[in-house]
PDB file of C-alpha atoms in Angstrom:
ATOM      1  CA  UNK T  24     -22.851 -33.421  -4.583  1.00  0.00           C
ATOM      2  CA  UNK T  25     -19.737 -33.736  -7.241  1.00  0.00           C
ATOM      3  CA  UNK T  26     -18.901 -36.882  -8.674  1.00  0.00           C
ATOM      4  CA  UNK T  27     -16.227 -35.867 -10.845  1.00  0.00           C
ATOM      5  CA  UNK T  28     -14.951 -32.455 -12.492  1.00  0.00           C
ATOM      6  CA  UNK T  29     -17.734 -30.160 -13.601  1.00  0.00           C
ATOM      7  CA  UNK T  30     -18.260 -29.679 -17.543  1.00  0.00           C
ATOM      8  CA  UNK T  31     -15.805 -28.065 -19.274  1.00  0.00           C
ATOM      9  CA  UNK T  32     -12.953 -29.042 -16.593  1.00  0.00           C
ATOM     10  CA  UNK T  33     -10.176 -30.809 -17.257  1.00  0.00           C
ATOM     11  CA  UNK T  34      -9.361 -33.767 -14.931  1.00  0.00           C
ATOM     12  CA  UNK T  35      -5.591 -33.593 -14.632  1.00  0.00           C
ATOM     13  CA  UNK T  36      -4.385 -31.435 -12.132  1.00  0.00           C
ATOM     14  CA  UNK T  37      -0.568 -31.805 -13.114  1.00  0.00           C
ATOM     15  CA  UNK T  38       1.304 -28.307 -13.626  1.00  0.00           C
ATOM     16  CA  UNK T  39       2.785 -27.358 -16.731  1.00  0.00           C
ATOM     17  CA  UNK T  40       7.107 -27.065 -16.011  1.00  0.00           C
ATOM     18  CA  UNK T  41       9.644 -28.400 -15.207  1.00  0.00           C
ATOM     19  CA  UNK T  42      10.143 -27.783 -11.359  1.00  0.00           C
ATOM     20  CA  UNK T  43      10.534 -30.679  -8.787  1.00  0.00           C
ATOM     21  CA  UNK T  44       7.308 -30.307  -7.722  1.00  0.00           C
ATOM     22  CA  UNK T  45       6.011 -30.600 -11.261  1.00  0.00           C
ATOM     23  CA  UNK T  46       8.697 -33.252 -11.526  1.00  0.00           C
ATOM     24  CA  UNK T  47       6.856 -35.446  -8.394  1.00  0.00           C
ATOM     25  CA  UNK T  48       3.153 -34.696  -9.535  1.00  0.00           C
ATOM     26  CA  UNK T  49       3.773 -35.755 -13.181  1.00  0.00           C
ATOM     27  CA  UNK T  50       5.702 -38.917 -11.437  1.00  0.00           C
ATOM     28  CA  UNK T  51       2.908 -39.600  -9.490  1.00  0.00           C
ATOM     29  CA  UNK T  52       0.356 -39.521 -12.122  1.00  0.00           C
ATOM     30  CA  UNK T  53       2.482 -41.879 -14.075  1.00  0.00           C
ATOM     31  CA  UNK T  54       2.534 -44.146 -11.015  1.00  0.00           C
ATOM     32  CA  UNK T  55      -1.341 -43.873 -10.771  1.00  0.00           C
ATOM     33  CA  UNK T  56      -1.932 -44.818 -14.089  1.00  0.00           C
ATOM     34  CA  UNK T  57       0.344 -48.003 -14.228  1.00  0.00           C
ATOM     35  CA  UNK T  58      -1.710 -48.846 -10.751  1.00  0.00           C
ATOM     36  CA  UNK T  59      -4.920 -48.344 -12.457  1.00  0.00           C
ATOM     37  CA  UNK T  60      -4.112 -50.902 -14.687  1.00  0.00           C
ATOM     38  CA  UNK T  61      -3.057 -53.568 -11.970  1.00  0.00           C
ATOM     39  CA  UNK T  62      -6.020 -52.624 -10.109  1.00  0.00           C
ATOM     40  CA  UNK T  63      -8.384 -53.630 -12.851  1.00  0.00           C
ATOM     41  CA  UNK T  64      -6.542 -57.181 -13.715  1.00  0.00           C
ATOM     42  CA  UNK T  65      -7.086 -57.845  -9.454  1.00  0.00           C
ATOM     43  CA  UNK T  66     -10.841 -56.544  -9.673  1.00  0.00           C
ATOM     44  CA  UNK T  67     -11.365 -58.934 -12.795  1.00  0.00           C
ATOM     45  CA  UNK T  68      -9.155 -61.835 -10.839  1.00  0.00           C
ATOM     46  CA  UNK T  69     -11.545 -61.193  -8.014  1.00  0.00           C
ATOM     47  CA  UNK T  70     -14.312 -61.542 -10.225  1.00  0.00           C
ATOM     48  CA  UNK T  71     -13.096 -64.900 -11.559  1.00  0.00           C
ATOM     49  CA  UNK T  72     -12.282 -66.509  -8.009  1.00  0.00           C
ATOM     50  CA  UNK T  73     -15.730 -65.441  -6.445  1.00  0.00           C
ATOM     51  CA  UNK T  74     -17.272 -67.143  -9.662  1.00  0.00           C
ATOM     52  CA  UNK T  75     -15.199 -69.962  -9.599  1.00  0.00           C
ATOM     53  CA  UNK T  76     -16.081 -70.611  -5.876  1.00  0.00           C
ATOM     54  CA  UNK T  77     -19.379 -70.185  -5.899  1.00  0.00           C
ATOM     55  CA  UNK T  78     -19.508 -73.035  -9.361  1.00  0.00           C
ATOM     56  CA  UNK T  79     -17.276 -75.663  -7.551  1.00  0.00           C
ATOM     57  CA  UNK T  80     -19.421 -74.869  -4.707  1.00  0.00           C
ATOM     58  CA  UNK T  81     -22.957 -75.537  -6.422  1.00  0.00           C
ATOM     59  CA  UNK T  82     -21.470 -78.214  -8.810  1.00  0.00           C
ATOM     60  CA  UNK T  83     -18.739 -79.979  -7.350  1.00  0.00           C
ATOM     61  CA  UNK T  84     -19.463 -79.248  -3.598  1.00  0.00           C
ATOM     62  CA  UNK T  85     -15.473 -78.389  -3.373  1.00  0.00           C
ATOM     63  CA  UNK T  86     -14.228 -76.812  -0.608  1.00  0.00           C
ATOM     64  CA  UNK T  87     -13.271 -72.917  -0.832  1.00  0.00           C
ATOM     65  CA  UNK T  88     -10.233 -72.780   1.584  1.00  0.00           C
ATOM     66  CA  UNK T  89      -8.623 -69.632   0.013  1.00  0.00           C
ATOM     67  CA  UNK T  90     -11.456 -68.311  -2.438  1.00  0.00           C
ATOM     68  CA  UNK T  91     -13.093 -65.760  -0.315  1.00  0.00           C
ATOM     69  CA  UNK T  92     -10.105 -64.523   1.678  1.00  0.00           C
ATOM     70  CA  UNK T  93      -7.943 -64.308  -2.028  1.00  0.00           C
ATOM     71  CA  UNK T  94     -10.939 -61.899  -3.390  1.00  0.00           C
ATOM     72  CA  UNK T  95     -10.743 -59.994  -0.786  1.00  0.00           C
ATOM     73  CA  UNK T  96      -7.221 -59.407  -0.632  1.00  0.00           C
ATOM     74  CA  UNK T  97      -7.323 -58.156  -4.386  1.00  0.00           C
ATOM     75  CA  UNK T  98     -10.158 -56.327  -3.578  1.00  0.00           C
ATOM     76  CA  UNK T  99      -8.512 -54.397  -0.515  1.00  0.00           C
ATOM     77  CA  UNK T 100      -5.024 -54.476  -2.541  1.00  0.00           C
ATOM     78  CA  UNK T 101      -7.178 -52.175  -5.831  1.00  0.00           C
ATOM     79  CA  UNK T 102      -8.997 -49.789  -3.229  1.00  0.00           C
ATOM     80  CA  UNK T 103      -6.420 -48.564  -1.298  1.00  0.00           C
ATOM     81  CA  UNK T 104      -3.929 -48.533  -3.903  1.00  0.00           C
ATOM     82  CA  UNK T 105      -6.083 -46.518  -6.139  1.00  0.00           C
ATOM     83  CA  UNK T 106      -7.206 -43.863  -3.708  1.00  0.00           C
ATOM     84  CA  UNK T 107      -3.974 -41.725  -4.727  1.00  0.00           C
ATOM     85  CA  UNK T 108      -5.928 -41.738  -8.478  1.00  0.00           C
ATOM     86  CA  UNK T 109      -9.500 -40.823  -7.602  1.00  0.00           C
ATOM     87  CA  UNK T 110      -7.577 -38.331  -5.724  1.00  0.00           C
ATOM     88  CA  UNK T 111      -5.605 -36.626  -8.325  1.00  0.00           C
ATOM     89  CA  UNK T 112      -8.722 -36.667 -10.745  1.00  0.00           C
ATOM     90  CA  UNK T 113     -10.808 -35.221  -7.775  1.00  0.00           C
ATOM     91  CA  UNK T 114     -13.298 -38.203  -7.812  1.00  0.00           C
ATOM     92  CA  UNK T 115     -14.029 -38.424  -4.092  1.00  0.00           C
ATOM     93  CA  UNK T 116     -17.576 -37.966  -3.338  1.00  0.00           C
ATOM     94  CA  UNK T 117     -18.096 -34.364  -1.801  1.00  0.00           C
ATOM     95  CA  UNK T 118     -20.698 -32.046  -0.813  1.00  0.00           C
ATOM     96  CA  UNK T 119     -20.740 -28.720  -2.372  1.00  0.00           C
ATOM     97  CA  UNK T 120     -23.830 -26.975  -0.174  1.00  0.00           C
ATOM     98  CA  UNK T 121     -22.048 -23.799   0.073  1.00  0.00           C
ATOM     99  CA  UNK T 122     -20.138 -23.615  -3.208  1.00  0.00           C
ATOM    100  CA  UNK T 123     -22.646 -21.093  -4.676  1.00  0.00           C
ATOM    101  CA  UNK T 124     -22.878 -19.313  -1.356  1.00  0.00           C
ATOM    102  CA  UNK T 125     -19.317 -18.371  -1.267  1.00  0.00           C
ATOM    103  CA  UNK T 126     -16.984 -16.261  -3.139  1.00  0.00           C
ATOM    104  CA  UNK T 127     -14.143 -17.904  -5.296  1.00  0.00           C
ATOM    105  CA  UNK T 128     -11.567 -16.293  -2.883  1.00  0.00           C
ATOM    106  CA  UNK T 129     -13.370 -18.077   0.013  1.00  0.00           C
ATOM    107  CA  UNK T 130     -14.158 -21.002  -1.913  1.00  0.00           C
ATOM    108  CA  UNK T 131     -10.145 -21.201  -2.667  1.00  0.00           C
ATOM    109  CA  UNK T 132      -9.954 -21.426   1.260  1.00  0.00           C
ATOM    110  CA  UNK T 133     -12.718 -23.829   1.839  1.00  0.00           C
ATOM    111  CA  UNK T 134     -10.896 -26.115  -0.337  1.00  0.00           C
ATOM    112  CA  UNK T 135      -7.957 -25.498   1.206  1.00  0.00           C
ATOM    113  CA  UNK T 136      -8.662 -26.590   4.842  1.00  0.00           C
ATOM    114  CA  UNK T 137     -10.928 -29.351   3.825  1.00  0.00           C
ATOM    115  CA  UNK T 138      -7.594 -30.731   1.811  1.00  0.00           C
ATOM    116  CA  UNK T 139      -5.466 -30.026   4.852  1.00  0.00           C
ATOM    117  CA  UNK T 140      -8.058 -31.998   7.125  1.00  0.00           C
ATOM    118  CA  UNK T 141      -8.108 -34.802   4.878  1.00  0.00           C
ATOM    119  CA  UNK T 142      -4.367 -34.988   4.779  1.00  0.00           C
ATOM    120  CA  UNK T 143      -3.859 -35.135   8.730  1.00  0.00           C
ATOM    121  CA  UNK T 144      -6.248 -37.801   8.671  1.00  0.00           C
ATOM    122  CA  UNK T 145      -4.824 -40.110   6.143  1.00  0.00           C
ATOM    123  CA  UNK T 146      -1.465 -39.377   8.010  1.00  0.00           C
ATOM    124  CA  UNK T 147      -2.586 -40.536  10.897  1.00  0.00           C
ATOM    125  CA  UNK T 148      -5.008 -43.290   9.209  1.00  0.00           C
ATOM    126  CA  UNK T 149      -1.153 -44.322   7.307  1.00  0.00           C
ATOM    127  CA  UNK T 150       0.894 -44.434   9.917  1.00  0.00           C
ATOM    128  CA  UNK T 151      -1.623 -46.981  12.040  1.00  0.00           C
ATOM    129  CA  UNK T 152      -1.663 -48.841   8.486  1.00  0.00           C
ATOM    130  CA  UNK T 153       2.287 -49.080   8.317  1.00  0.00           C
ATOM    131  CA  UNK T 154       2.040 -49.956  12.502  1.00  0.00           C
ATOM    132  CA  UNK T 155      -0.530 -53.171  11.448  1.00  0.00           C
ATOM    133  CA  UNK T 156       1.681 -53.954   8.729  1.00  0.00           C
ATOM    134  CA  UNK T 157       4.890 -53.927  10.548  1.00  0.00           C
ATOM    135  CA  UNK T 158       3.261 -55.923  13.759  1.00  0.00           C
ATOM    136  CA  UNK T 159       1.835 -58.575  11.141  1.00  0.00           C
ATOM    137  CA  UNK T 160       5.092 -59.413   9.165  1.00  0.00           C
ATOM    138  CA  UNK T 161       7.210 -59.293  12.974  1.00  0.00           C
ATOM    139  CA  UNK T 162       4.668 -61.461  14.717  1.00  0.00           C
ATOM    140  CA  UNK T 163       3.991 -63.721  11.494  1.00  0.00           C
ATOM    141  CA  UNK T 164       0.357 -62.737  12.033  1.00  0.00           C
ATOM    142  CA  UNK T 165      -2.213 -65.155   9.579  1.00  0.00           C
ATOM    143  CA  UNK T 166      -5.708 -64.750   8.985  1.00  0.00           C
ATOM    144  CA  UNK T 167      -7.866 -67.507  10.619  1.00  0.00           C
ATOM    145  CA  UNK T 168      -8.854 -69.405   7.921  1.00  0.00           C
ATOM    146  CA  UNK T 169      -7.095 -72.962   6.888  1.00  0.00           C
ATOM    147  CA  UNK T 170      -5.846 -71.250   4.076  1.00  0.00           C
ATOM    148  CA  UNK T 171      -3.415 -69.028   6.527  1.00  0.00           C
ATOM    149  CA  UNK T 172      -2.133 -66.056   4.200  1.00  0.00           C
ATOM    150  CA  UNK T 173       0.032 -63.800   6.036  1.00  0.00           C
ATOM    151  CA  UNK T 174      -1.708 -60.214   7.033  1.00  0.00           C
ATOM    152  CA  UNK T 175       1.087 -58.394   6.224  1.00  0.00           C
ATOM    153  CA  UNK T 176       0.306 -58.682   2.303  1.00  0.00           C
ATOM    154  CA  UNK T 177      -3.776 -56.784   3.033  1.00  0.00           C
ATOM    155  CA  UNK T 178      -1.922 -54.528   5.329  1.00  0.00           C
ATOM    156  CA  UNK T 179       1.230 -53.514   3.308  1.00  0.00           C
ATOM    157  CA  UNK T 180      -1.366 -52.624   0.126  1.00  0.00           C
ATOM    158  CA  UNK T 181      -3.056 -49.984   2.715  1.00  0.00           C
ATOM    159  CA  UNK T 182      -0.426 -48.833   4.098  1.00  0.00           C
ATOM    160  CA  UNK T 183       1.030 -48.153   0.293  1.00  0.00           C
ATOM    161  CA  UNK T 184      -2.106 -46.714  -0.713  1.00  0.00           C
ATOM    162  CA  UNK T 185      -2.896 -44.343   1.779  1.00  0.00           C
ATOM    163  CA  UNK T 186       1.255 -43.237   1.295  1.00  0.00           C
ATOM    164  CA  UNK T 187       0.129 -42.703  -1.961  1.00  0.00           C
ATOM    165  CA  UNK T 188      -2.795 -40.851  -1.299  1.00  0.00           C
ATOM    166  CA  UNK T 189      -1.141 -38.880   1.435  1.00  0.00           C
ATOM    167  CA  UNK T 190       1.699 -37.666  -1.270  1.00  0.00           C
ATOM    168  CA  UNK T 191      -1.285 -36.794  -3.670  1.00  0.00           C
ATOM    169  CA  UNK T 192      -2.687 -34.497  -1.326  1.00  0.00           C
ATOM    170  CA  UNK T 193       0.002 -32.888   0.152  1.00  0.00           C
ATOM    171  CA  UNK T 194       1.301 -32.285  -3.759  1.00  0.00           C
ATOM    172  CA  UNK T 195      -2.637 -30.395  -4.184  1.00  0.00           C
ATOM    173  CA  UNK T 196      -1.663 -28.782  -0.676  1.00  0.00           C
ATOM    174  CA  UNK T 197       1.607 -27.107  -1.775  1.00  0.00           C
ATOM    175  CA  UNK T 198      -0.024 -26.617  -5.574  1.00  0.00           C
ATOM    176  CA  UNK T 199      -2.521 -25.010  -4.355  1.00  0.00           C
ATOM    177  CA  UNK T 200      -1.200 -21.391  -3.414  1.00  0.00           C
ATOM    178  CA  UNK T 201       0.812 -21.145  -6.357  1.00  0.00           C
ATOM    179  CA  UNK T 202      -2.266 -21.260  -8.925  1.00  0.00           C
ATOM    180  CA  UNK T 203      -2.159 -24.567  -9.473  1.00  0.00           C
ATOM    181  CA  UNK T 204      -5.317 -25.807 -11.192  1.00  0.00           C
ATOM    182  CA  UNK T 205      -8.035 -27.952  -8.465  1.00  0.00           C
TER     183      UNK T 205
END
């Protein structure tokens, strides 16, 4: 099981050039990065509003209309929008049982169809994510709580992470026959 690039490996898969598709990947990666970064202010904002509710709760016996639904916004908002990332630096959990079995050559393959798999999934897994987000913000869909924060904001940060994620690996699809590094 991989949990990250083997020793020795680098973990930026960007191609050296100045192509448009080197253009897009190196765009990308800059995009990743600056979501990274807003990702880990909403998992420390998360942090703070769980800890704040669960204080006013113990001390104060105040109410927590918005606390729990507000975390988990953030925390939907940083896991979807940061999928595209852990994809580019190959971080997705895996299981290698064949990798010594095989040869490179067929290895190269394996890799291959497993990324064009995932990417027909996450097509299909993004276009139901833009279809929820569309139907919440049309209908004025609002989560049940008192609180009431529209669904569209939860289902919009999906549906922009998994278009992320599905441009990062159709970029690793298209790299990948001409020598790109995985």
């Amino acid at each position: 099981m991989m949990h990250g690039p083997l020793p020795g490996e680098t973990t930026t898969h960007i191609p050296a050039g100045t192509g448009p598709l080197a253009g897009i990947a190196r765009g990308l990666s800059l995009l990743n990065r600056i979501i990274i970064v807003f990702a880990a202010l909403a998992l420390i904002a998360a942090c703070v509003i769980l800890s704040y509710s669960v204080i006013g709760r113990a001390l104060f016996q105040a109410a927590n209309y918005w606390q729990d639904e507000a975390a988990v916004f953030l925390l939907v908002g940083a896991t979807f929008m940061t999928a595209a990332y852990v994809q580019e630096q190959r971080g997705h959990v895996s299981i290698e049982a064949f990798v010594g079995l095989l040869s490179p050559r067929v290895n190269r393959i394996r890799l291959w169809i497993v990324d064009v798999a995932t990417f027909l999934f996450c097509v299909f897994f993004t276009w139901k994510s833009w279809t929820l987000t569309y139907e919440a913000w049309d209908d004025g869909q609002v989560s049940n709580s008192m609180w009431s924060p529209p669904l569209d904001i939860p289902y919009g940060l999906m549906a922009a992470g998994m278009t992320l994620l599905c441009v990062q690996l159709l970029l690793q699809i298209v790299m990948s026959p001409t020598g790109a590094r995985r």
